[in-house]
XYZ file of C-alpha atoms in Angstrom:
665
model
C 8.893 47.497 48.643
C 7.500 44.244 50.049
C 4.497 44.481 47.705
C 6.802 44.897 44.693
C 8.750 41.810 45.792
C 5.566 39.750 45.990
C 4.562 40.950 42.507
C 7.944 39.927 41.088
C 7.637 36.471 42.650
C 4.150 36.039 41.161
C 5.356 37.235 37.748
C 8.301 34.833 37.775
C 5.970 31.979 38.771
C 3.596 32.816 35.934
C 6.435 33.017 33.435
C 7.863 29.721 34.686
C 4.491 28.084 34.015
C 4.876 29.040 30.342
C 8.428 27.785 29.828
C 9.027 25.129 27.157
C 9.441 21.511 28.265
C 13.197 21.689 27.653
C 13.441 24.237 30.441
C 12.136 21.730 32.958
C 8.512 22.846 33.203
C 5.383 20.933 32.268
C 4.194 21.088 28.683
C 2.179 24.315 28.204
C -1.574 23.892 28.027
C -3.434 25.007 24.885
C -4.256 28.717 24.831
C -7.978 29.398 24.566
C -9.018 30.948 21.251
C -12.465 32.428 20.743
C -14.275 32.883 17.451
C -17.505 34.209 15.980
C -19.123 34.174 12.560
C -21.437 36.705 10.934
C -23.637 35.619 8.034
C -23.222 39.048 6.442
C -23.291 42.754 7.200
C -26.155 45.196 6.517
C -25.688 47.575 3.596
C -25.449 51.291 4.316
C -26.704 54.203 2.193
C -23.864 54.897 -0.211
C -23.027 57.719 -2.571
C -19.623 56.518 -3.779
C -17.488 58.833 -1.665
C -15.579 55.907 -0.133
C -14.580 54.346 -3.471
C -16.204 51.759 -5.750
C -18.486 49.146 -4.305
C -21.387 48.817 -1.901
C -20.630 49.863 1.682
C -21.808 48.129 4.832
C -22.882 49.680 8.077
C -20.095 49.945 10.685
C -20.830 46.940 12.887
C -19.901 46.213 16.497
C -18.626 42.616 16.505
C -19.900 40.122 19.107
C -16.344 39.848 20.487
C -13.095 41.754 20.393
C -11.016 40.140 17.643
C -7.376 39.982 16.618
C -7.679 38.198 13.244
C -10.393 38.056 10.624
C -11.215 36.653 7.206
C -14.138 36.526 4.805
C -16.191 34.004 2.879
C -16.303 35.814 -0.474
C -18.962 34.891 -3.075
C -17.719 34.276 -6.650
C -17.500 37.501 -8.621
C -17.171 39.611 -5.478
C -14.223 41.529 -4.053
C -14.006 42.717 -0.456
C -12.086 45.498 1.248
C -12.401 46.193 4.946
C -11.379 48.410 7.811
C -11.464 47.922 11.577
C -11.611 50.014 14.702
C -11.041 49.404 18.394
C -13.466 52.132 19.544
C -15.742 52.804 16.575
C -14.241 56.267 16.003
C -10.677 55.846 14.772
C -10.469 53.489 11.797
C -7.634 51.739 10.026
C -7.076 52.393 6.297
C -9.071 50.255 3.876
C -7.345 46.949 3.114
C -8.025 44.222 0.539
C -9.256 40.800 1.621
C -7.100 38.678 -0.706
C -8.550 35.378 -1.962
C -6.056 32.652 -2.886
C -8.057 29.601 -3.973
C -5.017 27.388 -4.582
C -3.593 27.895 -1.107
C -4.947 24.741 0.443
C -5.080 20.948 0.049
C -4.800 19.207 -3.301
C -8.204 18.751 -4.886
C -7.872 14.987 -5.234
C -6.617 14.474 -1.663
C -8.666 13.359 1.344
C -8.423 16.765 3.020
C -10.190 18.710 0.295
C -13.745 17.438 0.897
C -14.437 19.664 3.914
C -13.173 22.722 2.043
C -15.407 22.253 -1.004
C -17.474 25.190 -2.216
C -15.752 27.611 0.167
C -14.097 30.718 -1.252
C -12.215 32.073 1.730
C -9.938 35.084 1.905
C -6.546 34.840 3.530
C -6.672 35.557 7.275
C -5.501 39.023 8.357
C -4.020 39.963 11.732
C -5.541 43.222 13.001
C -4.160 43.269 16.564
C -7.064 44.603 18.603
C -10.448 45.507 17.125
C -14.134 45.514 18.012
C -15.739 47.262 15.041
C -15.778 46.318 11.362
C -16.903 47.818 8.073
C -16.617 46.298 4.604
C -16.956 47.436 1.002
C -18.027 44.945 -1.657
C -17.458 45.256 -5.404
C -16.423 43.053 -8.269
C -17.818 41.614 -11.468
C -21.059 40.382 -9.897
C -23.618 43.232 -10.091
C -25.475 41.636 -7.199
C -22.470 41.738 -4.840
C -23.642 42.965 -1.440
C -22.279 43.020 2.126
C -25.197 40.802 3.188
C -23.699 37.955 1.113
C -20.192 38.099 2.598
C -19.546 35.785 5.544
C -17.301 37.229 8.246
C -15.027 35.035 10.381
C -13.664 36.684 13.535
C -11.008 35.117 15.771
C -9.499 36.287 19.036
C -6.307 34.301 19.477
C -4.715 37.018 21.656
C -7.076 36.640 24.624
C -8.465 40.164 24.346
C -11.287 39.296 26.773
C -8.768 38.831 29.594
C -7.355 41.431 31.920
C -4.493 43.691 30.827
C -2.285 42.162 33.519
C -2.915 38.623 32.268
C -2.203 39.647 28.683
C 1.018 41.343 29.771
C 2.165 38.170 31.518
C 1.374 36.099 28.416
C 3.269 38.560 26.236
C 6.335 38.234 28.450
C 5.941 34.470 28.333
C 5.875 34.580 24.519
C 9.090 36.581 24.488
C 10.634 34.203 27.040
C 9.861 31.234 24.824
C 11.509 32.737 21.738
C 14.340 30.345 20.910
C 17.950 31.392 21.156
C 19.619 31.691 17.742
C 21.316 28.449 16.794
C 24.917 28.030 15.760
C 26.251 27.211 12.325
C 23.837 25.503 9.954
C 22.794 22.860 9.130
C 22.113 22.370 12.862
C 18.381 22.672 13.576
C 17.544 26.247 14.548
C 15.393 26.978 17.567
C 11.761 26.236 16.679
C 8.778 27.159 18.850
C 6.786 23.928 19.091
C 3.034 23.601 18.711
C 2.724 23.084 22.467
C 4.734 26.240 23.103
C 2.645 28.483 20.864
C -0.508 27.028 22.394
C -2.004 24.817 19.675
C -5.366 23.353 20.640
C -4.883 19.827 19.302
C -8.539 18.959 19.881
C -9.593 20.904 16.767
C -7.096 19.172 14.463
C -8.709 16.627 12.133
C -7.189 13.230 11.433
C -3.605 12.039 11.396
C -0.855 13.763 9.388
C -0.164 12.509 5.868
C 3.404 11.890 4.724
C 5.176 11.873 1.385
C 7.978 9.418 0.786
C 10.449 12.251 0.171
C 10.406 16.051 0.231
C 11.722 17.275 -3.116
C 11.324 21.048 -2.911
C 10.454 23.943 -0.628
C 7.836 26.607 -1.435
C 8.020 30.069 0.139
C 4.932 32.054 1.138
C 3.922 35.159 2.966
C 0.770 35.073 5.040
C -0.293 38.492 3.641
C -2.257 40.922 5.785
C -0.618 43.192 8.317
C 3.026 43.597 9.326
C 1.948 45.542 12.414
C 2.433 42.895 15.071
C 4.877 42.993 17.959
C 7.468 40.375 18.931
C 5.156 39.201 21.707
C 2.260 38.648 19.264
C 3.825 35.829 17.209
C 2.203 32.887 19.041
C -1.216 34.554 18.896
C -0.837 35.190 15.157
C 0.021 31.525 14.561
C -2.882 30.385 16.771
C -5.234 32.589 14.784
C -4.034 31.273 11.414
C -4.327 27.709 12.727
C -7.920 28.110 13.842
C -8.869 29.941 10.661
C -7.352 27.248 8.449
C -9.147 24.473 10.359
C -12.522 25.920 11.248
C -13.038 28.558 8.540
C -11.273 26.950 5.575
C -12.197 23.403 6.626
C -8.646 22.009 6.431
C -7.260 19.335 8.744
C -4.587 21.567 10.290
C -2.664 24.760 9.681
C -1.590 24.747 6.045
C 2.085 25.735 6.381
C 4.760 23.349 7.617
C 6.824 26.136 9.221
C 6.368 29.858 9.868
C 8.844 32.680 10.531
C 7.879 36.019 12.078
C 9.445 39.376 11.238
C 11.573 39.195 14.408
C 13.278 35.928 13.416
C 11.278 33.475 15.536
C 10.492 30.147 13.825
C 7.268 28.239 14.601
C 6.310 24.643 13.973
C 3.280 24.603 11.690
C 1.434 21.474 10.585
C 1.703 18.560 13.011
C 3.682 15.453 12.154
C 7.293 16.375 12.878
C 9.495 19.220 11.665
C 11.969 16.750 10.113
C 9.347 14.629 8.332
C 7.970 15.047 4.798
C 4.528 16.078 6.098
C 1.979 16.849 3.361
C 0.746 20.391 3.980
C -2.074 22.508 2.549
C -0.091 25.505 1.338
C 0.144 25.159 -2.461
C -2.847 23.404 -4.038
C -1.656 20.873 -6.600
C 1.919 20.877 -5.265
C 1.622 19.802 -1.621
C 2.838 16.207 -1.742
C 6.621 16.087 -1.620
C 7.027 19.782 -0.837
C 7.281 21.759 2.390
C 5.767 25.211 2.810
C 7.514 27.956 4.791
C 5.556 31.176 5.375
C 6.958 34.495 6.532
C 4.278 36.172 8.642
C 3.324 39.465 7.033
C 2.879 41.117 3.640
C 5.919 41.690 1.420
C 4.579 43.055 -1.847
C 6.856 46.096 -1.652
C 8.776 46.189 1.623
C 11.315 43.400 2.134
C 11.178 41.310 5.308
C 13.441 42.609 8.096
C 17.032 41.299 8.309
C 16.165 39.225 11.401
C 13.479 37.369 9.443
C 15.743 36.826 6.425
C 18.564 35.513 8.626
C 16.223 33.110 10.456
C 14.717 31.990 7.142
C 18.160 31.244 5.680
C 19.206 29.209 8.724
C 15.909 27.337 8.772
C 16.125 26.481 5.073
C 19.802 25.472 5.300
C 18.813 22.918 7.943
C 15.560 21.804 6.262
C 17.173 21.245 2.852
C 19.904 19.219 4.530
C 17.314 17.102 6.383
C 15.800 16.094 3.040
C 19.136 16.075 1.128
C 17.783 18.451 -1.516
C 20.162 20.608 -3.573
C 19.003 24.198 -3.144
C 20.431 25.097 -6.592
C 18.685 22.303 -8.509
C 15.373 21.890 -10.349
C 12.819 19.102 -10.142
C 10.112 17.852 -12.512
C 6.808 17.827 -10.611
C 3.472 16.497 -11.892
C 0.777 18.964 -10.864
C -2.297 17.704 -9.038
C -4.155 20.753 -10.378
C -3.884 24.527 -9.881
C -5.179 27.573 -11.755
C -1.829 27.753 -13.579
C -1.033 24.071 -14.199
C -3.910 21.612 -14.789
C -3.718 18.189 -13.177
C -1.249 15.923 -14.943
C 0.976 18.746 -16.222
C 4.693 18.186 -15.648
C 6.282 21.389 -14.349
C 9.988 22.053 -13.934
C 10.436 23.956 -10.664
C 13.407 25.254 -8.753
C 13.843 23.257 -5.558
C 13.479 26.600 -3.750
C 10.387 28.138 -5.342
C 7.865 30.804 -4.484
C 4.146 30.106 -4.362
C 3.710 32.160 -7.544
C 5.755 29.538 -9.415
C 2.911 27.030 -8.951
C -0.160 29.248 -9.539
C -1.315 32.733 -10.486
C -0.729 34.668 -7.265
C 1.411 37.496 -5.912
C 2.553 35.273 -3.007
C 5.173 35.424 -1.461
C 5.187 39.116 -2.394
C 7.512 40.721 -4.918
C 10.059 41.841 -2.317
C 10.415 38.383 -0.769
C 10.367 36.617 -4.145
C 13.249 38.805 -5.342
C 15.315 37.555 -2.393
C 15.252 33.927 -3.609
C 18.608 34.061 -5.480
C 20.338 35.566 -2.428
C 18.618 33.044 -0.148
C 19.915 30.159 -2.257
C 23.460 31.524 -2.011
C 23.136 31.996 1.740
C 21.708 28.508 2.266
C 24.513 26.938 0.247
C 27.123 28.838 2.244
C 25.546 27.903 5.581
C 25.196 24.223 4.795
C 28.865 23.299 4.623
C 29.300 19.561 4.032
C 26.178 17.760 2.841
C 24.958 14.617 1.045
C 22.525 15.368 -1.795
C 20.109 13.588 -4.130
C 20.449 10.012 -2.926
C 18.485 7.664 -5.146
C 18.009 4.084 -6.326
C 17.385 3.166 -9.984
C 15.120 1.232 -10.100
C 13.558 1.494 -6.640
C 11.211 -1.477 -7.240
C 12.606 -4.890 -8.177
C 10.497 -7.903 -9.161
C 12.023 -11.353 -8.574
C 11.013 -13.781 -11.306
C 9.343 -17.062 -10.433
C 11.858 -18.995 -12.587
C 14.772 -17.933 -10.337
C 16.531 -15.834 -13.004
C 18.807 -13.006 -11.806
C 17.009 -9.771 -10.913
C 18.196 -6.479 -12.425
C 21.010 -4.537 -10.807
C 20.139 -1.466 -8.769
C 22.219 1.701 -9.225
C 22.582 3.445 -5.847
C 23.951 6.980 -6.051
C 24.359 10.268 -4.193
C 26.361 13.493 -4.469
C 28.696 14.990 -1.882
C 29.293 18.745 -1.585
C 32.218 19.219 -1.179
C 33.835 15.927 -2.214
C 34.696 13.506 0.572
C 34.806 9.909 1.732
C 31.545 7.964 1.712
C 30.142 4.629 2.821
C 27.036 2.816 1.550
C 25.186 0.093 3.457
C 22.087 -1.838 2.370
C 20.123 -3.737 5.025
C 17.396 -6.258 4.358
C 13.901 -6.565 5.845
C 15.453 -8.621 8.658
C 17.929 -5.840 9.522
C 20.957 -7.782 8.303
C 23.607 -6.229 6.080
C 22.949 -7.140 2.428
C 25.536 -4.933 0.677
C 28.353 -2.553 1.555
C 30.551 -0.250 -0.511
C 32.815 2.749 0.077
C 34.751 5.353 -1.860
C 35.638 9.018 -2.090
C 34.842 11.952 -4.351
C 31.979 14.256 -5.270
C 29.847 11.365 -6.583
C 28.997 8.180 -4.718
C 27.811 5.246 -6.825
C 27.453 1.507 -6.319
C 25.754 -1.401 -8.097
C 23.795 -3.912 -6.035
C 21.797 -6.924 -7.167
C 19.131 -8.236 -4.772
C 19.592 -11.986 -4.227
C 17.176 -14.051 -6.306
C 16.596 -16.354 -3.335
C 16.659 -13.580 -0.723
C 13.955 -12.035 1.408
C 11.136 -10.064 -0.172
C 10.264 -6.688 1.270
C 11.932 -3.349 1.923
C 15.717 -3.006 1.633
C 17.012 0.207 3.204
C 20.113 1.878 1.797
C 22.107 4.550 3.660
C 24.881 6.835 2.427
C 27.079 8.263 5.182
C 30.157 10.489 5.327
C 32.063 11.884 8.331
C 30.609 15.181 9.523
C 27.498 14.976 7.351
C 23.873 13.961 7.893
C 23.301 10.399 6.623
C 20.855 9.921 3.734
C 18.507 6.905 3.580
C 15.698 5.527 1.430
C 14.565 2.080 0.346
C 14.134 -0.361 -2.531
C 11.041 -2.584 -2.631
C 11.685 -6.201 -3.648
C 8.653 -8.206 -4.825
C 8.047 -11.761 -6.015
C 6.437 -12.237 -9.427
C 3.892 -14.954 -8.684
C 0.228 -15.431 -9.438
C -1.646 -14.767 -6.236
C -5.409 -14.834 -5.852
C -6.819 -12.059 -3.667
C -10.335 -12.313 -2.353
C -10.699 -16.053 -3.030
C -13.313 -16.395 -0.285
C -16.837 -16.562 -1.797
C -18.031 -14.233 0.962
C -17.877 -10.707 -0.587
C -17.276 -9.113 2.823
C -14.078 -11.125 3.263
C -13.049 -10.394 -0.306
C -13.381 -6.632 0.178
C -11.422 -6.796 3.447
C -8.625 -8.766 1.756
C -8.441 -6.233 -1.058
C -8.256 -3.415 1.500
C -5.344 -5.109 3.246
C -3.586 -5.594 -0.075
C -4.057 -1.986 -1.215
C -3.393 -0.347 2.169
C -0.951 -2.570 4.074
C 0.203 0.058 6.583
C -1.474 0.994 9.848
C -3.722 4.046 9.297
C -2.741 3.928 5.623
C -6.034 5.301 4.264
C -7.509 8.782 4.274
C -11.172 7.800 3.974
C -13.361 4.745 3.431
C -16.566 3.941 1.562
C -19.125 1.486 2.948
C -21.822 -0.160 0.821
C -24.247 -3.047 1.263
C -23.685 -6.624 0.209
C -25.974 -8.289 -2.291
C -26.639 -5.408 -4.702
C -23.444 -3.790 -5.920
C -24.619 -0.655 -7.715
C -23.806 1.573 -4.736
C -20.369 0.010 -4.288
C -19.456 0.592 -7.926
C -20.497 4.244 -7.791
C -18.421 4.538 -4.615
C -15.154 3.467 -6.273
C -14.269 6.989 -7.518
C -15.344 8.372 -4.144
C -12.724 6.247 -2.405
C -10.226 6.882 -5.197
C -6.629 6.112 -4.265
C -7.152 7.283 -0.682
C -9.156 4.440 0.825
C -10.982 1.108 0.483
C -14.521 0.226 -0.533
C -15.893 -2.202 2.062
C -19.144 -4.165 2.205
C -21.439 -4.997 5.116
C -24.924 -6.363 5.687
C -27.745 -3.805 5.745
C -28.684 -4.501 9.378
C -25.389 -4.098 11.288
C -21.699 -3.343 10.872
C -19.854 -6.587 10.216
C -17.168 -7.246 12.858
C -14.600 -7.992 10.133
C -15.286 -4.635 8.519
C -15.015 -2.773 11.811
C -11.672 -4.451 12.534
C -10.369 -3.452 9.090
C -11.558 0.138 9.522
C -9.827 0.338 12.899
C -6.624 -0.891 11.267
C -6.580 1.212 8.138
C -8.440 4.432 9.001
C -7.329 7.070 11.539
C -9.935 8.232 14.081
C -12.112 11.160 12.955
C -11.552 10.318 9.282
C -14.606 10.252 7.017
C -16.544 7.039 6.324
C -19.023 7.472 3.467
C -22.151 5.339 3.869
C -23.850 4.750 0.517
C -27.606 4.432 0.254
C -30.486 5.256 2.552
C -31.526 3.383 5.731
C -33.030 0.666 3.550
C -29.583 -0.047 2.104
C -27.521 0.461 5.263
C -29.486 0.977 8.457
C -29.095 3.730 11.038
C -27.682 1.029 13.316
C -24.667 0.774 10.987
C -24.184 4.545 11.207
C -24.438 4.462 15.001
C -21.820 1.708 15.181
C -19.406 3.832 13.134
C -19.862 6.913 15.319
C -18.225 8.597 17.154
C -14.872 7.019 16.206
C -15.225 8.207 12.610
C -17.090 11.053 10.942
C -19.949 9.482 8.987
C -21.453 10.990 5.827
C -24.446 9.268 4.267
C -24.880 9.781 0.515
C -28.264 8.516 -0.594
C -31.230 8.859 -2.883
C -34.536 7.037 -3.361
C -32.842 4.499 -5.644
C -29.469 3.451 -7.035
C -29.562 6.112 -9.798
C -30.153 8.907 -7.301
C -27.514 7.528 -4.903
C -24.963 7.480 -7.729
C -25.891 11.109 -8.455
C -25.280 12.085 -4.808
C -21.912 10.327 -4.918
C -21.031 12.110 -8.170
C -21.631 15.512 -6.573
C -19.166 14.622 -3.828
C -16.562 13.316 -6.290
C -16.745 16.419 -8.482
C -16.683 18.763 -5.468
C -13.377 17.184 -4.461
C -11.717 16.723 -7.840
C -13.224 19.441 -10.027
C -13.637 16.838 -12.779
C -15.448 17.938 -15.926
C -15.784 14.334 -17.143
C -18.310 11.703 -16.046
C -18.862 8.060 -16.984
C -22.449 6.864 -17.491
C -23.468 3.186 -17.331
C -26.819 1.417 -17.259
C -28.550 0.944 -13.923
C -30.264 -2.419 -14.405
C -32.237 -4.585 -14.293
C -30.446 -6.879 -11.886
C -31.376 -10.132 -13.585
C -29.348 -9.492 -16.753
C -26.004 -8.748 -15.079
C -25.746 -5.076 -16.084
C -22.683 -4.332 -13.972
C -19.856 -5.154 -16.377
C -19.788 -1.689 -17.950
C -19.869 0.159 -14.624
C -17.215 -2.167 -13.174
C -14.904 -1.466 -16.108
C -15.363 2.273 -15.641
C -14.945 2.145 -11.864
C -11.182 1.565 -11.997
C -10.728 4.517 -14.375
C -12.974 6.679 -12.228
C -11.093 5.796 -9.058
C -7.707 6.555 -10.621
C -8.824 9.878 -12.164
C -11.480 11.000 -9.628
C -14.148 10.793 -12.350
C -17.685 9.899 -11.187
C -19.617 6.881 -12.479
C -23.322 7.645 -12.949
C -26.163 5.221 -13.634
C -29.120 5.593 -15.946
C -32.040 3.753 -17.485
C -31.052 2.060 -20.757
C -33.783 3.696 -22.861
C -33.426 7.359 -21.797
C -31.179 9.423 -19.573
C -32.567 9.241 -16.048
C -33.733 12.647 -14.713
C -31.482 12.511 -11.624
C -28.439 11.777 -13.790
C -29.307 14.536 -16.271
C -29.725 16.977 -13.384
C -26.376 16.235 -11.792
C -24.541 16.399 -15.137
C -25.929 19.891 -15.624
C -25.493 20.956 -11.993
C -21.808 20.122 -11.605
C -20.785 21.398 -15.022
C -19.759 18.143 -16.704
C -18.521 18.948 -20.207
C -17.599 15.427 -21.322
C -19.984 12.518 -20.674
C -18.681 9.075 -21.638
C -21.327 6.392 -22.183
C -20.182 2.871 -21.290
C -21.558 0.150 -23.535
């Protein structure tokens, strides 16, 4: 009896160590996750008895694993099965590839994921053995060409007693169901599910507003227990970061089949964090994934109830009408090319943005009922607050600026108040009324402060809704007036990216000869500055600007070989930032290396071609004119000899599949 008492005390102590911070304990430490990669599996003699495709040998993995995924060559399809003991095997399952689940192609996060064709991760619980079958359109498809990514996020290497304690801790940390929406439901934080923040890359990116929600399922197995949820999320997180090459887990929020909600991508559950869940449609959306596969079987009632409560709160946070539609300009998916305007329901499924079965037919069919449930749960809300226009330019002659229409909707109708505060925090405008529509006209003072004016609609018992109007002065202002090109580039960077950590990447080129810098414009795009430094060392002014504008561990592209920018410059950039040198023997070859990187990120089938020299006849006008277009559209600018297409340029045009080459000049 005494021994049992000691065991209970130890168990309680271990559980207490895993309690969330709100319970009075220290923040949980990250849970160790182990991983292994196999370059491929050996083919086995095959007579077709196991179905179409080439079979692999059954392979003992280098570690027990709880989640797996595959790097699938183009034209190949993979099915797999697993076993804990090498004798009893699971049924064959498909490794689903969803190439548009991820970051937008033109965004800063996409570079690390280029040229990877990864399957979705699949939870398998406990396994040590693996066998795959490879088929598809490619006649050369073989198991030896399929990369295997194995992850143990459940701690299978530990003792059974330790795993049992962790399972009880996971159940202990499941949040208690919240009251009436739109109060925030209980959400298991990243610290509580054991996120290892050291593997996350860069700072979160934010949209100005979230305009719609996109529902997903994670696919794979539904055979996980209520105690497995944190381990499943840890496994998806590591797979998304280290296998897919993304900055963080792709989804903003996740819900398990037992009704537990998990914080996904870092940055704040109330913020408009840009995820990597719906390629082409990430900015201004939030992605919610139900853990499991719902092609035929609907998610359990506990999951549906938790999902409804979560969405009722999340839509209220962003003041989005769950019954409305929104016009969204695609950044590029396999269904909607970049630049296409798509009308989407504000509560959409992933299949509405691309060709995919996600979120599964059974979950997708629940969307009408979910909208009704969310609307019923929300009660009194403020919706669709907006300012028209949201940018006002004050004229230099002192004439009156245009009026701004400030509006919102109330459901149900009620009393409302509007306040506008200036950049100095002082009240600039106030109005009030009652009804289902709130509207007020406000004219910024012609002699008032320039900057951001914040407007806020409020109503008793409802969440306040805020946004801002930018007020500018229309004056001629010279940027980069200093004859020193280093100072000029720094000034332009400050003008284009005024906020702290406002860039996603940076491009660094040498002073004096500007061919590399011009080719680097499309590489920086709209995500970062092009800065200049001397070949020998990193200019202190440039380092200070990088520290201001670029988050740690972001990518700095160094253009040209050591003769253009020395290894000393690279050493001075590391280890604060991740440095990638793009170089060739000359400016033509360097531009070709840059073009490969631009096309890998954007998928562009267009390239601009300008002459490469000689320096003494000022050949740069054409390339400069094309650089702005290339930066805006992620189109590379290549250089060539005037008399004939340079071999390096011809090679890269053919290699990256450029269909439309535009000669400048």
